[in-house]
Amino acid sequence: MQREHWGSRVGFILAAAGSAVGLGNIWKFPYLVGAEGGGAFLIVYIAFLIAIGLCVMIAEISLGRQAQANPFRAFKRVGGTGWSVFGFLAVLTAFLILSFYSVVGGWTIAYVVKTITGGFAGYSGAEFESHFGALVSNAIEPIVYHAAFMALGVVIVINGISGGIEKASKIMMPLLFILLALLVVRSLTLEGAMAGVEYFLLPDWSHLDANMVAAALGQAFFTLSLGMGALITYGSYLGKKESVPNAALWVVGLDLLVAVLAGFLILPAVFAFNMDPGAGPGLTFITLPAIFAELPFGQFIQLCFFLLLFVAAITSAISLLQVVVAFICEEFKVSRQVTTIWVAFVIFLVGVPSSLALGVWGDVTLFELNIFDFLGYITDNYFLPLGAIATCLVAGWVGFEKFAADITNQGERPFVYLTVWKWMCRVVAPAAIAWVMIHSIFFS
């Protein structure tokens, strides 16, 4: 059976950018900027995004395109049988991340529904905090929204690459930028907003230390959906005539643009209302809704914001679902329709304990973490870094000649940084990712 391909280069870039752009860009990046020194963090983050993130992204996309297969088979074909374990690890990582990521995605749907129905009318900051706590700890409601979020993912992925994921990405990614632009304009016009802009852009190098560097490098790595097989899978549908480095640069650029715009949205609003810029995840579902509620047309602004969160979440979710679907379809010769439905159903079931862990199953722990936090901990600190390091080693050492031929389109598109890229993959990127991994496990 002939393999599907993206209908256009733009379609691939938007889909890959959608995979990279997730909730981490909208809430985690501004929170880290707020907590780690503003402009200093921004500069270090951009440097790592280009030096490390772009390097690994090129390797992942090229690995997928060479193999024309899911991550398991891609590692096996390009690196050898022994490396296939890392391909399976990538599939498992995508599966586990989506199981709890979908729970959070369900929260965004819940907030969209609540905003449309006027359920937040007259809410204060304390009431938003109370509502969020009641939602996530409820035994039924978040699971219903978790199911709805997974169902929406199924509707997109079941229609294939060009007819489903690409078509949806061409609608949702422009929508994301429109919503983000509207919110940024409103945030920047608030009285006192310029204090947030100054904090965001002007570096305070007194914050530069090992923790800040680790946070910047970790965010640069995780924000691009690296190590979870998504870009390997998406790369496997990329035509042989396209330039991998050029496409990767576009994806990194769009991901950075969303993160920076999110900074211009959140930090000016937070400073304008004298809130704590390092308040963490609570910024998303508690602090910002409370701010928007006090503004003219606050309900409309809230709706735009939660739609923005939903779009960011669903574009990442479909890439994770596609990783697992591609693996099952190709390795077990099952149709896409059947695979998508059953894989999504199993992921939904696995996600239920993560939802309950924030409420009635809060006392159930694994290594002193609830189920939700445990899955996030092992995927972020072990699975993702190991997958990315393996990709770098295969690209830099095991199959460099194959990668060089693919990245240069068999010599037709010279890549002037090929030698630099080779040594980044061989030494710098694996060492940097390993350092973040060790720092996160033992020192944070």
PDB file of N, CA, C and O in Angstrom, residues 340-380:
ATOM      1  N   THR A 340      -7.489   3.878  15.049  1.00  0.00           N
ATOM      2  CA  THR A 340      -7.672   5.185  15.687  1.00  0.00           C
ATOM      3  C   THR A 340      -8.699   5.115  16.800  1.00  0.00           C
ATOM      4  O   THR A 340      -8.480   5.634  17.903  1.00  0.00           O
ATOM      5  N   ILE A 341      -9.816   4.461  16.536  1.00  0.00           N
ATOM      6  CA  ILE A 341     -10.881   4.370  17.531  1.00  0.00           C
ATOM      7  C   ILE A 341     -10.425   3.590  18.761  1.00  0.00           C
ATOM      8  O   ILE A 341     -10.607   4.034  19.910  1.00  0.00           O
ATOM      9  N   TRP A 342      -9.813   2.430  18.538  1.00  0.00           N
ATOM     10  CA  TRP A 342      -9.425   1.588  19.670  1.00  0.00           C
ATOM     11  C   TRP A 342      -8.251   2.180  20.450  1.00  0.00           C
ATOM     12  O   TRP A 342      -8.222   2.101  21.691  1.00  0.00           O
ATOM     13  N   VAL A 343      -7.280   2.752  19.749  1.00  0.00           N
ATOM     14  CA  VAL A 343      -6.145   3.377  20.434  1.00  0.00           C
ATOM     15  C   VAL A 343      -6.632   4.535  21.300  1.00  0.00           C
ATOM     16  O   VAL A 343      -6.240   4.677  22.469  1.00  0.00           O
ATOM     17  N   ALA A 344      -7.506   5.367  20.742  1.00  0.00           N
ATOM     18  CA  ALA A 344      -8.036   6.499  21.502  1.00  0.00           C
ATOM     19  C   ALA A 344      -8.820   6.024  22.716  1.00  0.00           C
ATOM     20  O   ALA A 344      -8.735   6.633  23.798  1.00  0.00           O
ATOM     21  N   PHE A 345      -9.583   4.942  22.550  1.00  0.00           N
ATOM     22  CA  PHE A 345     -10.372   4.417  23.668  1.00  0.00           C
ATOM     23  C   PHE A 345      -9.457   3.923  24.790  1.00  0.00           C
ATOM     24  O   PHE A 345      -9.698   4.208  25.976  1.00  0.00           O
ATOM     25  N   VAL A 346      -8.392   3.214  24.431  1.00  0.00           N
ATOM     26  CA  VAL A 346      -7.460   2.711  25.448  1.00  0.00           C
ATOM     27  C   VAL A 346      -6.739   3.871  26.131  1.00  0.00           C
ATOM     28  O   VAL A 346      -6.561   3.872  27.357  1.00  0.00           O
ATOM     29  N   ILE A 347      -6.315   4.873  25.350  1.00  0.00           N
ATOM     30  CA  ILE A 347      -5.659   6.048  25.936  1.00  0.00           C
ATOM     31  C   ILE A 347      -6.616   6.755  26.892  1.00  0.00           C
ATOM     32  O   ILE A 347      -6.218   7.205  27.974  1.00  0.00           O
ATOM     33  N   PHE A 348      -7.880   6.843  26.498  1.00  0.00           N
ATOM     34  CA  PHE A 348      -8.876   7.449  27.382  1.00  0.00           C
ATOM     35  C   PHE A 348      -8.954   6.688  28.705  1.00  0.00           C
ATOM     36  O   PHE A 348      -8.945   7.294  29.790  1.00  0.00           O
ATOM     37  N   LEU A 349      -9.012   5.366  28.641  1.00  0.00           N
ATOM     38  CA  LEU A 349      -9.101   4.553  29.856  1.00  0.00           C
ATOM     39  C   LEU A 349      -7.873   4.736  30.744  1.00  0.00           C
ATOM     40  O   LEU A 349      -7.984   4.856  31.966  1.00  0.00           O
ATOM     41  N   VAL A 350      -6.700   4.779  30.124  1.00  0.00           N
ATOM     42  CA  VAL A 350      -5.465   4.964  30.890  1.00  0.00           C
ATOM     43  C   VAL A 350      -5.431   6.357  31.517  1.00  0.00           C
ATOM     44  O   VAL A 350      -4.847   6.556  32.588  1.00  0.00           O
ATOM     45  N   GLY A 351      -6.083   7.324  30.869  1.00  0.00           N
ATOM     46  CA  GLY A 351      -6.107   8.681  31.398  1.00  0.00           C
ATOM     47  C   GLY A 351      -7.048   8.875  32.568  1.00  0.00           C
ATOM     48  O   GLY A 351      -6.891   9.828  33.342  1.00  0.00           O
ATOM     49  N   VAL A 352      -8.015   7.977  32.721  1.00  0.00           N
ATOM     50  CA  VAL A 352      -8.996   8.112  33.815  1.00  0.00           C
ATOM     51  C   VAL A 352      -8.327   8.149  35.189  1.00  0.00           C
ATOM     52  O   VAL A 352      -8.644   9.015  36.017  1.00  0.00           O
ATOM     53  N   PRO A 353      -7.377   7.245  35.491  1.00  0.00           N
ATOM     54  CA  PRO A 353      -6.705   7.333  36.794  1.00  0.00           C
ATOM     55  C   PRO A 353      -5.962   8.655  37.009  1.00  0.00           C
ATOM     56  O   PRO A 353      -5.890   9.143  38.147  1.00  0.00           O
ATOM     57  N   SER A 354      -5.430   9.239  35.940  1.00  0.00           N
ATOM     58  CA  SER A 354      -4.759  10.536  36.072  1.00  0.00           C
ATOM     59  C   SER A 354      -5.742  11.609  36.504  1.00  0.00           C
ATOM     60  O   SER A 354      -5.425  12.475  37.323  1.00  0.00           O
ATOM     61  N   SER A 355      -6.950  11.559  35.947  1.00  0.00           N
ATOM     62  CA  SER A 355      -7.975  12.521  36.339  1.00  0.00           C
ATOM     63  C   SER A 355      -8.404  12.300  37.782  1.00  0.00           C
ATOM     64  O   SER A 355      -8.483  13.239  38.576  1.00  0.00           O
ATOM     65  N   LEU A 356      -8.644  11.038  38.130  1.00  0.00           N
ATOM     66  CA  LEU A 356      -9.088  10.719  39.492  1.00  0.00           C
ATOM     67  C   LEU A 356      -8.003  10.998  40.529  1.00  0.00           C
ATOM     68  O   LEU A 356      -8.295  11.244  41.699  1.00  0.00           O
ATOM     69  N   ALA A 357      -6.738  10.993  40.080  1.00  0.00           N
ATOM     70  CA  ALA A 357      -5.620  11.245  40.998  1.00  0.00           C
ATOM     71  C   ALA A 357      -5.650  12.654  41.572  1.00  0.00           C
ATOM     72  O   ALA A 357      -5.044  12.915  42.609  1.00  0.00           O
ATOM     73  N   LEU A 358      -6.367  13.556  40.900  1.00  0.00           N
ATOM     74  CA  LEU A 358      -6.463  14.936  41.380  1.00  0.00           C
ATOM     75  C   LEU A 358      -7.647  15.116  42.318  1.00  0.00           C
ATOM     76  O   LEU A 358      -7.923  16.230  42.764  1.00  0.00           O
ATOM     77  N   GLY A 359      -8.345  14.013  42.574  1.00  0.00           N
ATOM     78  CA  GLY A 359      -9.507  14.063  43.470  1.00  0.00           C
ATOM     79  C   GLY A 359      -9.590  12.846  44.353  1.00  0.00           C
ATOM     80  O   GLY A 359      -8.793  12.668  45.268  1.00  0.00           O
ATOM     81  N   VAL A 360     -10.520  11.943  44.020  1.00  0.00           N
ATOM     82  CA  VAL A 360     -10.822  10.815  44.908  1.00  0.00           C
ATOM     83  C   VAL A 360      -9.686   9.810  45.033  1.00  0.00           C
ATOM     84  O   VAL A 360      -9.618   9.057  46.007  1.00  0.00           O
ATOM     85  N   TRP A 361      -8.791   9.760  44.043  1.00  0.00           N
ATOM     86  CA  TRP A 361      -7.635   8.864  44.129  1.00  0.00           C
ATOM     87  C   TRP A 361      -6.359   9.616  44.514  1.00  0.00           C
ATOM     88  O   TRP A 361      -5.260   9.160  44.241  1.00  0.00           O
ATOM     89  N   GLY A 362      -6.521  10.738  45.150  1.00  0.00           N
ATOM     90  CA  GLY A 362      -5.364  11.558  45.511  1.00  0.00           C
ATOM     91  C   GLY A 362      -4.391  10.875  46.443  1.00  0.00           C
ATOM     92  O   GLY A 362      -3.199  11.202  46.465  1.00  0.00           O
ATOM     93  N   ASP A 363      -4.871   9.905  47.200  1.00  0.00           N
ATOM     94  CA  ASP A 363      -4.002   9.203  48.150  1.00  0.00           C
ATOM     95  C   ASP A 363      -3.240   8.048  47.514  1.00  0.00           C
ATOM     96  O   ASP A 363      -2.353   7.466  48.147  1.00  0.00           O
ATOM     97  N   VAL A 364      -3.589   7.692  46.278  1.00  0.00           N
ATOM     98  CA  VAL A 364      -2.878   6.617  45.577  1.00  0.00           C
ATOM     99  C   VAL A 364      -1.586   7.185  44.998  1.00  0.00           C
ATOM    100  O   VAL A 364      -1.619   8.097  44.163  1.00  0.00           O
ATOM    101  N   THR A 365      -0.445   6.671  45.432  1.00  0.00           N
ATOM    102  CA  THR A 365       0.832   7.239  45.006  1.00  0.00           C
ATOM    103  C   THR A 365       1.766   6.186  44.431  1.00  0.00           C
ATOM    104  O   THR A 365       1.692   5.004  44.782  1.00  0.00           O
ATOM    105  N   LEU A 366       2.639   6.634  43.547  1.00  0.00           N
ATOM    106  CA  LEU A 366       3.743   5.844  43.012  1.00  0.00           C
ATOM    107  C   LEU A 366       5.013   6.640  43.250  1.00  0.00           C
ATOM    108  O   LEU A 366       5.156   7.760  42.735  1.00  0.00           O
ATOM    109  N   PHE A 367       5.905   6.098  44.054  1.00  0.00           N
ATOM    110  CA  PHE A 367       7.136   6.815  44.416  1.00  0.00           C
ATOM    111  C   PHE A 367       6.818   8.211  44.970  1.00  0.00           C
ATOM    112  O   PHE A 367       7.420   9.212  44.579  1.00  0.00           O
ATOM    113  N   GLU A 368       5.813   8.251  45.826  1.00  0.00           N
ATOM    114  CA  GLU A 368       5.389   9.453  46.541  1.00  0.00           C
ATOM    115  C   GLU A 368       4.757  10.517  45.638  1.00  0.00           C
ATOM    116  O   GLU A 368       4.617  11.671  46.029  1.00  0.00           O
ATOM    117  N   LEU A 369       4.372  10.134  44.417  1.00  0.00           N
ATOM    118  CA  LEU A 369       3.682  11.038  43.500  1.00  0.00           C
ATOM    119  C   LEU A 369       2.322  10.454  43.152  1.00  0.00           C
ATOM    120  O   LEU A 369       2.191   9.231  43.020  1.00  0.00           O
ATOM    121  N   ASN A 370       1.316  11.336  42.978  1.00  0.00           N
ATOM    122  CA  ASN A 370       0.040  10.806  42.489  1.00  0.00           C
ATOM    123  C   ASN A 370       0.199  10.366  41.034  1.00  0.00           C
ATOM    124  O   ASN A 370       1.210  10.657  40.393  1.00  0.00           O
ATOM    125  N   ILE A 371      -0.780   9.653  40.514  1.00  0.00           N
ATOM    126  CA  ILE A 371      -0.646   9.042  39.182  1.00  0.00           C
ATOM    127  C   ILE A 371      -0.404  10.099  38.107  1.00  0.00           C
ATOM    128  O   ILE A 371       0.451   9.920  37.214  1.00  0.00           O
ATOM    129  N   PHE A 372      -1.127  11.213  38.170  1.00  0.00           N
ATOM    130  CA  PHE A 372      -0.979  12.282  37.184  1.00  0.00           C
ATOM    131  C   PHE A 372       0.455  12.804  37.185  1.00  0.00           C
ATOM    132  O   PHE A 372       1.104  12.903  36.132  1.00  0.00           O
ATOM    133  N   ASP A 373       0.956  13.141  38.358  1.00  0.00           N
ATOM    134  CA  ASP A 373       2.313  13.690  38.468  1.00  0.00           C
ATOM    135  C   ASP A 373       3.379  12.655  38.139  1.00  0.00           C
ATOM    136  O   ASP A 373       4.419  12.982  37.563  1.00  0.00           O
ATOM    137  N   PHE A 374       3.124  11.399  38.491  1.00  0.00           N
ATOM    138  CA  PHE A 374       4.097  10.340  38.222  1.00  0.00           C
ATOM    139  C   PHE A 374       4.305  10.153  36.726  1.00  0.00           C
ATOM    140  O   PHE A 374       5.450  10.049  36.250  1.00  0.00           O
ATOM    141  N   LEU A 375       3.213  10.101  35.957  1.00  0.00           N
ATOM    142  CA  LEU A 375       3.340   9.936  34.506  1.00  0.00           C
ATOM    143  C   LEU A 375       4.075  11.119  33.880  1.00  0.00           C
ATOM    144  O   LEU A 375       4.914  10.948  32.987  1.00  0.00           O
ATOM    145  N   GLY A 376       3.762  12.328  34.357  1.00  0.00           N
ATOM    146  CA  GLY A 376       4.480  13.496  33.866  1.00  0.00           C
ATOM    147  C   GLY A 376       5.953  13.445  34.213  1.00  0.00           C
ATOM    148  O   GLY A 376       6.817  13.806  33.397  1.00  0.00           O
ATOM    149  N   TYR A 377       6.259  12.972  35.416  1.00  0.00           N
ATOM    150  CA  TYR A 377       7.653  12.923  35.876  1.00  0.00           C
ATOM    151  C   TYR A 377       8.478  11.938  35.060  1.00  0.00           C
ATOM    152  O   TYR A 377       9.572  12.274  34.589  1.00  0.00           O
ATOM    153  N   ILE A 378       7.976  10.721  34.857  1.00  0.00           N
ATOM    154  CA  ILE A 378       8.789   9.724  34.155  1.00  0.00           C
ATOM    155  C   ILE A 378       8.930  10.035  32.666  1.00  0.00           C
ATOM    156  O   ILE A 378       9.979   9.791  32.071  1.00  0.00           O
ATOM    157  N   THR A 379       7.878  10.599  32.066  1.00  0.00           N
ATOM    158  CA  THR A 379       7.995  10.932  30.638  1.00  0.00           C
ATOM    159  C   THR A 379       8.912  12.129  30.424  1.00  0.00           C
ATOM    160  O   THR A 379       9.772  12.107  29.530  1.00  0.00           O
ATOM    161  N   ASP A 380       8.770  13.174  31.244  1.00  0.00           N
ATOM    162  CA  ASP A 380       9.594  14.371  31.091  1.00  0.00           C
ATOM    163  C   ASP A 380      11.060  14.121  31.432  1.00  0.00           C
ATOM    164  O   ASP A 380      11.964  14.606  30.737  1.00  0.00           O
TER     165      ASP A 380
END
